[in-house]
Coordinates of C-alpha atoms and ligand atoms in Angstrom, one line a residue:
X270 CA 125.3 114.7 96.9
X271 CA 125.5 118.0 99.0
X272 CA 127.9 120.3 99.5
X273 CA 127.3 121.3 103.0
X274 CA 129.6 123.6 105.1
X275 CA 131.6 121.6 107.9
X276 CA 131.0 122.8 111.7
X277 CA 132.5 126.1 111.8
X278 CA 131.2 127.3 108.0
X279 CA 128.1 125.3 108.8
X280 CA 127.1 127.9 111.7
X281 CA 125.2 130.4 110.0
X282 CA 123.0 127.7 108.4
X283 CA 122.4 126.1 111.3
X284 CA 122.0 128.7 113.7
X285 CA 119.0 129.8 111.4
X286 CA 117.8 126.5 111.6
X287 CA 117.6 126.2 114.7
X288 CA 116.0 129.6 115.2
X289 CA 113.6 128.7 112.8
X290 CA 113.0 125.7 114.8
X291 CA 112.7 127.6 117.9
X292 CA 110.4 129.8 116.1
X293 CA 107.9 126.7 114.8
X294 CA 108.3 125.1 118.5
X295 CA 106.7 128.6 119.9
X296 CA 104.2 128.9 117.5
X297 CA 103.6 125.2 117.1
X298 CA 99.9 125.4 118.0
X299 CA 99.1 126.6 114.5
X300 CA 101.7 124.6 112.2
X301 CA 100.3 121.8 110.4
X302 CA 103.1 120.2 107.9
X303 CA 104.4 123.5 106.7
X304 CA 102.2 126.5 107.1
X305 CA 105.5 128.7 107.8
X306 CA 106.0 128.5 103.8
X307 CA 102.8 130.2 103.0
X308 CA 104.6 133.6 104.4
X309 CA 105.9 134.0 100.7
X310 CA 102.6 133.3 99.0
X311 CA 100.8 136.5 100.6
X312 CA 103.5 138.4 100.0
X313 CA 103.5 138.0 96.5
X314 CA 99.6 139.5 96.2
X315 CA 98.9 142.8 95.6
X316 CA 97.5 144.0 98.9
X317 CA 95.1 146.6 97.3
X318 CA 93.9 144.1 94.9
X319 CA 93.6 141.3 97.5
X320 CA 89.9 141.1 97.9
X321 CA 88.2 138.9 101.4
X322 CA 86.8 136.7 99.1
X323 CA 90.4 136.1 97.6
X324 CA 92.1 135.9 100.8
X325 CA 89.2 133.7 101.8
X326 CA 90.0 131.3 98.1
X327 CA 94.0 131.4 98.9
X328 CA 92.9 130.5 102.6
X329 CA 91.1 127.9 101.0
X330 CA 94.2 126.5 98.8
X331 CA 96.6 126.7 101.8
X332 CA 94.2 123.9 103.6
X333 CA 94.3 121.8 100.9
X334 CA 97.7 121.6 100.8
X335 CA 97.5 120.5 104.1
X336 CA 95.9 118.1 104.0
X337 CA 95.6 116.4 101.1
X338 CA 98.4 114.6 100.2
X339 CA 99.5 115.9 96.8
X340 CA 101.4 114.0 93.7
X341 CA 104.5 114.0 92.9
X342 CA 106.0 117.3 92.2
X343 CA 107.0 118.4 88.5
X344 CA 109.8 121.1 88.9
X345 CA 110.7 123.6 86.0
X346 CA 113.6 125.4 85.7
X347 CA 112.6 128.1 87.7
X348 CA 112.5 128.0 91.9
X349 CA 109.4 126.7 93.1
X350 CA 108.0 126.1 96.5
X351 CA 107.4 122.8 97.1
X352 CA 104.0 121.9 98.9
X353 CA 103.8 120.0 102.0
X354 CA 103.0 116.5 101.3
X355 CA 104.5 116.7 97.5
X356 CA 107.1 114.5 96.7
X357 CA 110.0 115.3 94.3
X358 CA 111.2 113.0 91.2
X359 CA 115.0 112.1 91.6
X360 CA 117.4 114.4 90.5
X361 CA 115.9 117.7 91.7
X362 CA 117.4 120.4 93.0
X363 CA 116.1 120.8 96.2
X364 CA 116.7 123.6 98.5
X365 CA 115.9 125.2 101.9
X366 CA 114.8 128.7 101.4
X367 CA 115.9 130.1 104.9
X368 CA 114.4 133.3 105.0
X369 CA 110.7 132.1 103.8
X370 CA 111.1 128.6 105.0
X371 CA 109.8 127.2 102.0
X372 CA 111.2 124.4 100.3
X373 CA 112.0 125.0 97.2
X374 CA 112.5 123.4 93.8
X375 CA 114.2 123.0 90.0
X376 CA 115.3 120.7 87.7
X377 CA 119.1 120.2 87.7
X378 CA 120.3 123.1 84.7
X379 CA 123.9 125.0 84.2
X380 CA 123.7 127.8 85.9
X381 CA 123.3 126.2 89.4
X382 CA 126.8 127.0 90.5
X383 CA 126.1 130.6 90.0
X384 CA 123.1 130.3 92.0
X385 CA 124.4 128.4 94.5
X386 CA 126.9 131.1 95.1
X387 CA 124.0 133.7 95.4
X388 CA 122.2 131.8 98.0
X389 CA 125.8 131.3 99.9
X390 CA 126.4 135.0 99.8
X391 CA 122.9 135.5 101.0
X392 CA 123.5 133.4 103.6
X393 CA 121.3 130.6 102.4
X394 CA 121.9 126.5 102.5
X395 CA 124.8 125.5 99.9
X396 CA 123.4 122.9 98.3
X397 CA 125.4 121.8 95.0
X398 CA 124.6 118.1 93.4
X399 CA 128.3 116.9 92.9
X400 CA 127.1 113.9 90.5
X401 CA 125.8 116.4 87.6
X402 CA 129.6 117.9 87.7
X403 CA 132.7 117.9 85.9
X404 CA 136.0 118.6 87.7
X405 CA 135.8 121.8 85.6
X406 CA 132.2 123.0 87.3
X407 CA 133.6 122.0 90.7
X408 CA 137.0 124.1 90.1
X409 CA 135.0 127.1 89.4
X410 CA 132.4 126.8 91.9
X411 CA 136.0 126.3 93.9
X412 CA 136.8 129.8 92.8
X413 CA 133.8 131.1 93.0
X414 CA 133.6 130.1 97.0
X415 CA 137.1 131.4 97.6
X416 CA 135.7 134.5 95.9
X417 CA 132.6 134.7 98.0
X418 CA 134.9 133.5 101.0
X419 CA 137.5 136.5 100.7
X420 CA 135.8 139.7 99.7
X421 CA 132.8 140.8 97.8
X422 CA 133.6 140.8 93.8
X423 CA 135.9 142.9 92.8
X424 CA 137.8 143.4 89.3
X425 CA 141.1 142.2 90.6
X426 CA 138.9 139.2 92.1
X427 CA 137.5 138.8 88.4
X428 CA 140.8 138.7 87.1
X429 CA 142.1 135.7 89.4
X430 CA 139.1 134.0 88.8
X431 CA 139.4 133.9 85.2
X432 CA 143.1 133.0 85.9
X433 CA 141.6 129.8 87.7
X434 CA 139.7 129.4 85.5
X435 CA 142.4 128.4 82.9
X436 CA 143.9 125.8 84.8
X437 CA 142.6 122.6 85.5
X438 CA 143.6 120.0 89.1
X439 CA 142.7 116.7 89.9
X440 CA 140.1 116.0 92.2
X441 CA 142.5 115.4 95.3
X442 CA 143.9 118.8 95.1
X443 CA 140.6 120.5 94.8
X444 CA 139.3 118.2 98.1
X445 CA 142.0 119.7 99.6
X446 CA 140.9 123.1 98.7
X447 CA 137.7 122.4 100.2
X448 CA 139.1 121.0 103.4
X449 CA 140.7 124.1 103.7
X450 CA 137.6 126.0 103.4
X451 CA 135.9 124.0 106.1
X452 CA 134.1 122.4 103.1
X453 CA 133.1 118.7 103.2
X454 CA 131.0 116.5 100.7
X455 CA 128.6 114.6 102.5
X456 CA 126.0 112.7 100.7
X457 CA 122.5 112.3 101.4
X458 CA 122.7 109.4 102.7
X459 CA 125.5 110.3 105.2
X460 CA 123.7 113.4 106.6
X461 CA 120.4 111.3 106.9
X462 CA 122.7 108.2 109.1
X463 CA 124.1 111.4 111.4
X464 CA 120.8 113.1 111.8
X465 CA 119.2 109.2 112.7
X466 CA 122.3 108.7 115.0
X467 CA 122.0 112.0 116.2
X468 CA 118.0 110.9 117.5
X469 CA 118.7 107.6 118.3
X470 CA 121.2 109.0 120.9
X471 CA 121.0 108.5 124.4
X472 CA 123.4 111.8 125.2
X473 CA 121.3 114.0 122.8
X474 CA 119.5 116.1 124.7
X475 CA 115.2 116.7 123.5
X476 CA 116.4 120.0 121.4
X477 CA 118.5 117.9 119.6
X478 CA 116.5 115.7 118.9
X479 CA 113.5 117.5 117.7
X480 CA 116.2 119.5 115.8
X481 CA 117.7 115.9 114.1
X482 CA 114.2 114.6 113.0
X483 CA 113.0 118.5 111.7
X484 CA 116.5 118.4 109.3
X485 CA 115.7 114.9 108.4
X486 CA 112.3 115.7 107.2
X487 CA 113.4 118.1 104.7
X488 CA 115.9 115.1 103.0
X489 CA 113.2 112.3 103.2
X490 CA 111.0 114.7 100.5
X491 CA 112.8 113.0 97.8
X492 CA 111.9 109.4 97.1
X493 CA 114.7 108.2 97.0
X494 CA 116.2 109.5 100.2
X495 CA 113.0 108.0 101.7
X496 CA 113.4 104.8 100.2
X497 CA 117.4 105.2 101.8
X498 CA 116.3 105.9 104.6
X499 CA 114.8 102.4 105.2
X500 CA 117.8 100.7 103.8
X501 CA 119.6 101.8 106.8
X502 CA 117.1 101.2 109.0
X503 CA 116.5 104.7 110.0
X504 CA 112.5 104.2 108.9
X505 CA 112.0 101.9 111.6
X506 CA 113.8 104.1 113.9
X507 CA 111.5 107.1 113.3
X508 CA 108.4 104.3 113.4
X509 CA 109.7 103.8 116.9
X510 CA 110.1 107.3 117.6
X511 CA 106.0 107.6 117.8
X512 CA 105.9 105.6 121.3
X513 CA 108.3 108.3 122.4
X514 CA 106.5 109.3 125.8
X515 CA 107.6 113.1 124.5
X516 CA 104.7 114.9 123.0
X517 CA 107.0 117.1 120.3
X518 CA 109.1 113.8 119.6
X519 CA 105.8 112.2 118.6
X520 CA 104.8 115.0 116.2
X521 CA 108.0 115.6 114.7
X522 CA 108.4 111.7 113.8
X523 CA 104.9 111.7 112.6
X524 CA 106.2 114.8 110.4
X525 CA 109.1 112.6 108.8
X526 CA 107.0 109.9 108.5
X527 CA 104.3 111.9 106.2
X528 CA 107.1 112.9 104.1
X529 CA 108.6 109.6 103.9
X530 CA 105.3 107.9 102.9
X531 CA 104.1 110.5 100.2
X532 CA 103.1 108.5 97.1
X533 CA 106.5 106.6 98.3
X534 CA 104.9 102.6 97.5
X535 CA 108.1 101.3 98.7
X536 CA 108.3 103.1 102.2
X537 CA 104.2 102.8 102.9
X538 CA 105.0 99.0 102.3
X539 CA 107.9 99.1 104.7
X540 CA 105.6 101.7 107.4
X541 CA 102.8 98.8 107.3
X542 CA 104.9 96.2 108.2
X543 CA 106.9 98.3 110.9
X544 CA 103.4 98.8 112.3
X545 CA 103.3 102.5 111.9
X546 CA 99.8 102.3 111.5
X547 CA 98.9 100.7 115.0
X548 CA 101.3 103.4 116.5
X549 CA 99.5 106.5 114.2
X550 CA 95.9 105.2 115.5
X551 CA 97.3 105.3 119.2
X552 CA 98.1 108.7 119.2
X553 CA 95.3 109.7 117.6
X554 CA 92.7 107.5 119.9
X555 CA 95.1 109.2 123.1
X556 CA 95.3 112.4 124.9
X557 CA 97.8 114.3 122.8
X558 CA 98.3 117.9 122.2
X559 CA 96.7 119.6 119.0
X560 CA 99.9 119.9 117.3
X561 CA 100.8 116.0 118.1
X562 CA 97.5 115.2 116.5
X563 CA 97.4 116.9 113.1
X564 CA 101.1 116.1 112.5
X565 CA 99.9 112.6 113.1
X566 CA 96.3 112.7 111.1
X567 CA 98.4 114.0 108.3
X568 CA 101.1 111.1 108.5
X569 CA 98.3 108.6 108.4
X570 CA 96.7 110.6 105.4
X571 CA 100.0 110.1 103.7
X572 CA 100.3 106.4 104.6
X573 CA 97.0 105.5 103.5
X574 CA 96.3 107.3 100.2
X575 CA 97.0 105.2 97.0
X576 CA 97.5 102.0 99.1
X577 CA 94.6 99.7 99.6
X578 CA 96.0 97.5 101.2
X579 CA 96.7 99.5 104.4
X580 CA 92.9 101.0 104.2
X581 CA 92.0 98.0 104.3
X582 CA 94.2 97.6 107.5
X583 CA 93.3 100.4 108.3
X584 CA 89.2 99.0 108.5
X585 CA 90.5 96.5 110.6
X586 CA 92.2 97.9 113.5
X587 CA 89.0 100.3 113.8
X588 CA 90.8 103.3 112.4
X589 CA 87.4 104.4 111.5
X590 CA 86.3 104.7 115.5
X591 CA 89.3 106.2 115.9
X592 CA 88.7 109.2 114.1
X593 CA 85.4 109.4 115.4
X594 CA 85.9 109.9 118.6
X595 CA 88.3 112.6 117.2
X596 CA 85.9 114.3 115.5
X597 CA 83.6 114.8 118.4
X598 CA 86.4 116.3 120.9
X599 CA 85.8 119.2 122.4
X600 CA 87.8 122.2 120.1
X601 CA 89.1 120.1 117.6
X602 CA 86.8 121.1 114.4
X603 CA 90.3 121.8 112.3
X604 CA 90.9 118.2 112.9
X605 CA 87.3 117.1 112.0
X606 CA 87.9 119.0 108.4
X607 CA 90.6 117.3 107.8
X608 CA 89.6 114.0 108.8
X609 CA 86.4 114.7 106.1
X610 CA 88.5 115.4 104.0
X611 CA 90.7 112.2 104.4
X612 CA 87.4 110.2 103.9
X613 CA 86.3 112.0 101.1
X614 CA 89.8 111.0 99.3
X615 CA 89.7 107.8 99.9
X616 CA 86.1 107.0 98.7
X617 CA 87.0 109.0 95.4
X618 CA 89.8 107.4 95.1
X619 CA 88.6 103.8 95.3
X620 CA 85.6 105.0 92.6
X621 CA 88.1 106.8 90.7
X622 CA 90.2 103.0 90.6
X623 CA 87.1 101.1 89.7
X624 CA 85.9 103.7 87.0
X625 CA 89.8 103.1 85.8
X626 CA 89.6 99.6 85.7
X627 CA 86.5 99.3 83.7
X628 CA 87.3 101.9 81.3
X629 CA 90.9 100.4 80.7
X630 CA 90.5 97.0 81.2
X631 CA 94.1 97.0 81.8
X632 CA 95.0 98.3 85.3
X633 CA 96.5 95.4 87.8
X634 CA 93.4 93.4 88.7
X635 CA 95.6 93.1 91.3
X636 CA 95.1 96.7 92.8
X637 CA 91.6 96.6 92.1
X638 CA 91.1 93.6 94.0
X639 CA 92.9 95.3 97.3
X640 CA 90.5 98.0 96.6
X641 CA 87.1 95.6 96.1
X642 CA 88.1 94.5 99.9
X643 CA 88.1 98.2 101.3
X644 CA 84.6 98.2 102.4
X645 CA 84.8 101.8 103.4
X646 CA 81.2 103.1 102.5
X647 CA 79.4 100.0 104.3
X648 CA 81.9 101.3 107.9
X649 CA 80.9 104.5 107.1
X650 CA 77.7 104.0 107.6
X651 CA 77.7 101.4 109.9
X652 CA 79.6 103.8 112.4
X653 CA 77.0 106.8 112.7
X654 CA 79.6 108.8 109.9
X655 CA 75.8 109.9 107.5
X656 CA 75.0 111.5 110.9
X657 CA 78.4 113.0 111.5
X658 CA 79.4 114.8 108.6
X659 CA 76.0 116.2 108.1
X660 CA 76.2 117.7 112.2
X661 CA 79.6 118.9 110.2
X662 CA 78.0 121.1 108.2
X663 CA 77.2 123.7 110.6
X664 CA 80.9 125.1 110.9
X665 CA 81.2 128.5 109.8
X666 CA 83.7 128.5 107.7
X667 CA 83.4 128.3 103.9
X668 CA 86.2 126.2 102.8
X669 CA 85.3 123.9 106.0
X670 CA 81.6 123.9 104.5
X671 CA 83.2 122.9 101.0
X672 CA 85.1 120.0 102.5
X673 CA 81.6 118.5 104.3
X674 CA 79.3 119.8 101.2
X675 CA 81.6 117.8 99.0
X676 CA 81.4 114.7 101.5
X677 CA 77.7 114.5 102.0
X678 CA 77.7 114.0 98.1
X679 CA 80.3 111.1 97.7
X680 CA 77.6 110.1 100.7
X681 CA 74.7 110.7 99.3
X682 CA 73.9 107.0 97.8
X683 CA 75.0 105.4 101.0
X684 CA 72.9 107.8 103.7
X685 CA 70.2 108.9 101.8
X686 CA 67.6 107.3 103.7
X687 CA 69.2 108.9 107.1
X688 CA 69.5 112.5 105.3
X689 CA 66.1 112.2 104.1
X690 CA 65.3 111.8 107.5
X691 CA 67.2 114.5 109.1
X692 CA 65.3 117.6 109.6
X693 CA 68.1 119.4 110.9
X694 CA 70.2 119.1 107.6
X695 CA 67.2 120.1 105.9
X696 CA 66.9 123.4 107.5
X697 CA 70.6 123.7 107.5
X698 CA 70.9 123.1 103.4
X699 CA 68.1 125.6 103.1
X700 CA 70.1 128.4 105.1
X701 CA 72.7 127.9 103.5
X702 CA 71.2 127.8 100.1
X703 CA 69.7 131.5 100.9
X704 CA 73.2 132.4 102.2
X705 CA 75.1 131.1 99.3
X706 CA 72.9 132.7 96.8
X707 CA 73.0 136.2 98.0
X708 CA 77.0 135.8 98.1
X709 CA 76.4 133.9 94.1
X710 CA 74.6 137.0 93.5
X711 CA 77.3 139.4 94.2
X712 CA 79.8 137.0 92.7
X713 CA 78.3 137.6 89.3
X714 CA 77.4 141.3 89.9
X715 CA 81.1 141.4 90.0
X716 CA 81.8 139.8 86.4
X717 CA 82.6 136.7 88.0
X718 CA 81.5 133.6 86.5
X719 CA 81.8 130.0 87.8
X720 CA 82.8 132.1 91.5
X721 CA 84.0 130.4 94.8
X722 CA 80.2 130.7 96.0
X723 CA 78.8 129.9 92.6
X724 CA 80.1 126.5 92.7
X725 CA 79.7 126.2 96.3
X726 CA 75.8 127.0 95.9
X727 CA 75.8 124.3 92.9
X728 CA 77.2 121.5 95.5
X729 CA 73.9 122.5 98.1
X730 CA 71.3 122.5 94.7
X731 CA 72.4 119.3 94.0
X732 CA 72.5 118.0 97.4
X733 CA 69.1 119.3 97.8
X734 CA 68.2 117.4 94.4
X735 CA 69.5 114.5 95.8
X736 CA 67.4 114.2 98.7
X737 CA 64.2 115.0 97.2
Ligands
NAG227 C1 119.3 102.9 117.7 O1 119.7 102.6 119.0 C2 119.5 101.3 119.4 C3 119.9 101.2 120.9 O2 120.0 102.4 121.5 C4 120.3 100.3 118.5 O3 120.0 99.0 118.9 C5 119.9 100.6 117.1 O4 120.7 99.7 116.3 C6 120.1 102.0 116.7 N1 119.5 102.1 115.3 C7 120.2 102.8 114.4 C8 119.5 102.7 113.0 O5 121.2 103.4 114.5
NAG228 C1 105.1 100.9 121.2 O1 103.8 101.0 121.9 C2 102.9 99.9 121.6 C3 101.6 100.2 122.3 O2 101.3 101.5 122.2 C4 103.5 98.6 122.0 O3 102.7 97.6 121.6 C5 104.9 98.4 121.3 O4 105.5 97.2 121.7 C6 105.8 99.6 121.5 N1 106.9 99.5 120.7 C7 108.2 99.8 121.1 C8 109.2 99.6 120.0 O5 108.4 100.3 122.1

């Protein structure tokens, strides 16, 4: 449960929101998932210390977490951001830092009221889970609102709080109390119905909307929201939501929906058979803004990792065409990364299953059969991919490089005879090789063992090996 202000405390919250939301809709041709959060992580390095090559490393973490879809998220008892893409186990504390934009979170513990007021006073979301309280945490917290509500503290304000404290009112009473503060208790569950009503609305106006499906994506990060939110058939309505003919209606859906799915069995079931995946591959193979298109490459990343069954779907409906012709569009090499990347997951994944199964001898056959029929590697190279990644390779960028170096080996058994062939990756590895081991060089001059470059240098050594 929340404890959310009610329309006229709710304003300040809200109004931030929505500026926030304003602010991502302006700057919406760089925002992939949640790249607004990563404000906080630079301004926790030490400028001075903060070498290129650093910047360059936490660069290089900052894509991963956007596009790989990550496990599930193990909180502590201290605030931590949450990554795009994680999900959270049930009974976190999950909270919307309003200032960084990050999402933040802990394990349930005592001193959450005491937070809680903090954040409130600081203007943050209130956010208290009801179920972990007694009548005497809620009383207090009661106080503690008034408190915040009247007047900064104060000694008198101590005083009376302490006096509160003493006494103890049923529940009713201290409802009351919060209706008079323009506090209501709405569930999860309730505010994820209003926000779905809210969007499936006829008199809500595009704003709204976007506004409706951007809250929602913040609930559906816990699994067991997401998993709600198909109860109620609010899933299907977000499914939908992707044929919208509006551009940002599409991406913010696809948003949700990359949430919702995150190592979420349950919902990717539910997505397949809504035919999410059809709908993801449409906008992909269409003429869609940037924005649309990465919100949706990373909803389908979501949908498709750790479920066989819907890569092999996925094989079927020519998903692998699709990205293709994605990848070879005109000013869409940040896409192309990511779509490597995507490919490179899911042919480690499937040799990580099979490796699993033969070690164990005790995961579901069941699963290893679905992941016998993906017959990823054989499309791969059936669809020109050997050729592909390798043309890949000449991006500038390091971490892009890393992505494609670390693809070309997972390909190396299946395209050998094309990259033996390929003259232009030959001369390509070899710059590279000269270019890496100057930067290797400097690395270690530096005290630096096993370095960015270092490693990166080992993946073109072995490539090279490879091919000989
Ligand atoms: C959404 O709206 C349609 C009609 O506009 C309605 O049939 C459907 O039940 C609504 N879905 C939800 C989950 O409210
Ligand atoms: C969505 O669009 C697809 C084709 O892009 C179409 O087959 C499907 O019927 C549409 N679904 C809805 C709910 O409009």
């Amino acid at each position: 449960m929340s404890l959310t202000m009610a329309p006229q405390g709710l304003l300040p919250s809200r109004m931030a929101l929505r500026g926030m939301l304003l602010g991502l809709l302006m700057v919406s041709c760089f925002t992939f998932c949640s790249s607004h959060q990563n404000s906080k992580e630079f301004a926790l390095t030490n400028p001075e210390k903060s070498t290129t090559k650093e910047t360059e490393r936490k660069t290089k973490a900052k894509e991963e977490l956007d596009t790989k879809v990550l496990e599930v998220f193990h909180p502590t008892h201290e605030w931590q951001a949450l990554q795009p893409g994680q999900a959270v186990p049930a009974g976190s504390h999950v909270r919307l830092n309003l200032q960084t934009g990050a999402r933040e979170v802990k394990l349930q513990y005592g001193d959450k009221i005491q937070n809680n007021l903090k954040e409130s006073k600081k203007g943050k979301r209130l956010d208290i889970n009801t179920n972990a309280y007694t009548s005497q945490d809620l009383k207090s917290a009661l106080a503690k609102l008034k408190k915040g509500a009247e007047m900064e503290s104060s000694e008198e304000d101590k005083a009376r709080q302490a006096e509160v404290k003493q006494l103890f009112r049923p529940i009713e009473e201290l409802k009351k109390d919060f209706a008079e503060l323009n506090v209501v208790i709405e569930t999860d569950v309730q505010i994820m119905v209003r926000l779905i009503n809210k969007f499936n609305s006829s008199s809500s106006s595009l704003e709204e909307k976007i506004a409706a499906l951007f809250d929602l994506e913040y609930y559906v990060h816990q699994m067991d929201n997401a998993q709600d939110l198909l109860s109620f058939g609010g899933l299907q309505v977000v499914i939908n939501a992707l044929n919208s003919t509006e551009p940002l209606v599409k991406e913010y859906a696809a948003f949700v929906l990359g949430a919702a799915f995150s190592s979420n069995p349950k919902v990717q079931v539910e997505a397949i058979e809504g035919g999410a995946l059809q709908k993801l591959l449409v906008i992909l193979a269409t003429k869609q803004p940037l924005a649309t298109k990465k919100k949706v490459l990373f909803a389908l990343c979501s949908l498709l990792r750790h479920f066989p069954y819907a890569q092999q779907q996925f094989l079927k409906l020519g998903g692998l065409q699709v990205l293709r012709s994605l990848v070879q569009e005109k000013g869409t090499e940040v896409l192309a990364v990511r779509v490597v990347t995507l490919l490179y997951d899911l042919i480690t994944e499937k040799m990580f299953a099979e490796e699993e199964a033969e070690l164990t001898r005790e995961t579901s056959p069941e699963k290893l059969q679905q992941y016998r029929q993906v017959h990823l590697l054989p499309g791969l190279r059936e669809q020109g991919w050997c050729a592909i990644t390798a043309s890949l390779l000449a991006l500038p960028e390091h971490d892009a490089r890393e992505k494609v170096l670390q693809t070309l080996g997972t390909l190396l058994a299946t395209c050998q005879d094309h990259y033996r062939q390929d003259a232009q990756l030959s001369r390509t590895l070899a710059s590279l090789q000269a270019e890496y081991q100057a930067l290797a060089a400097l690395e270690l001059q530096d005290g630096e063992e096993e370095g960015y470059f270092q490693e990166l240098l080992g993946s073109i050594n072995s490539l090279l090996q490879g091919l000989r």
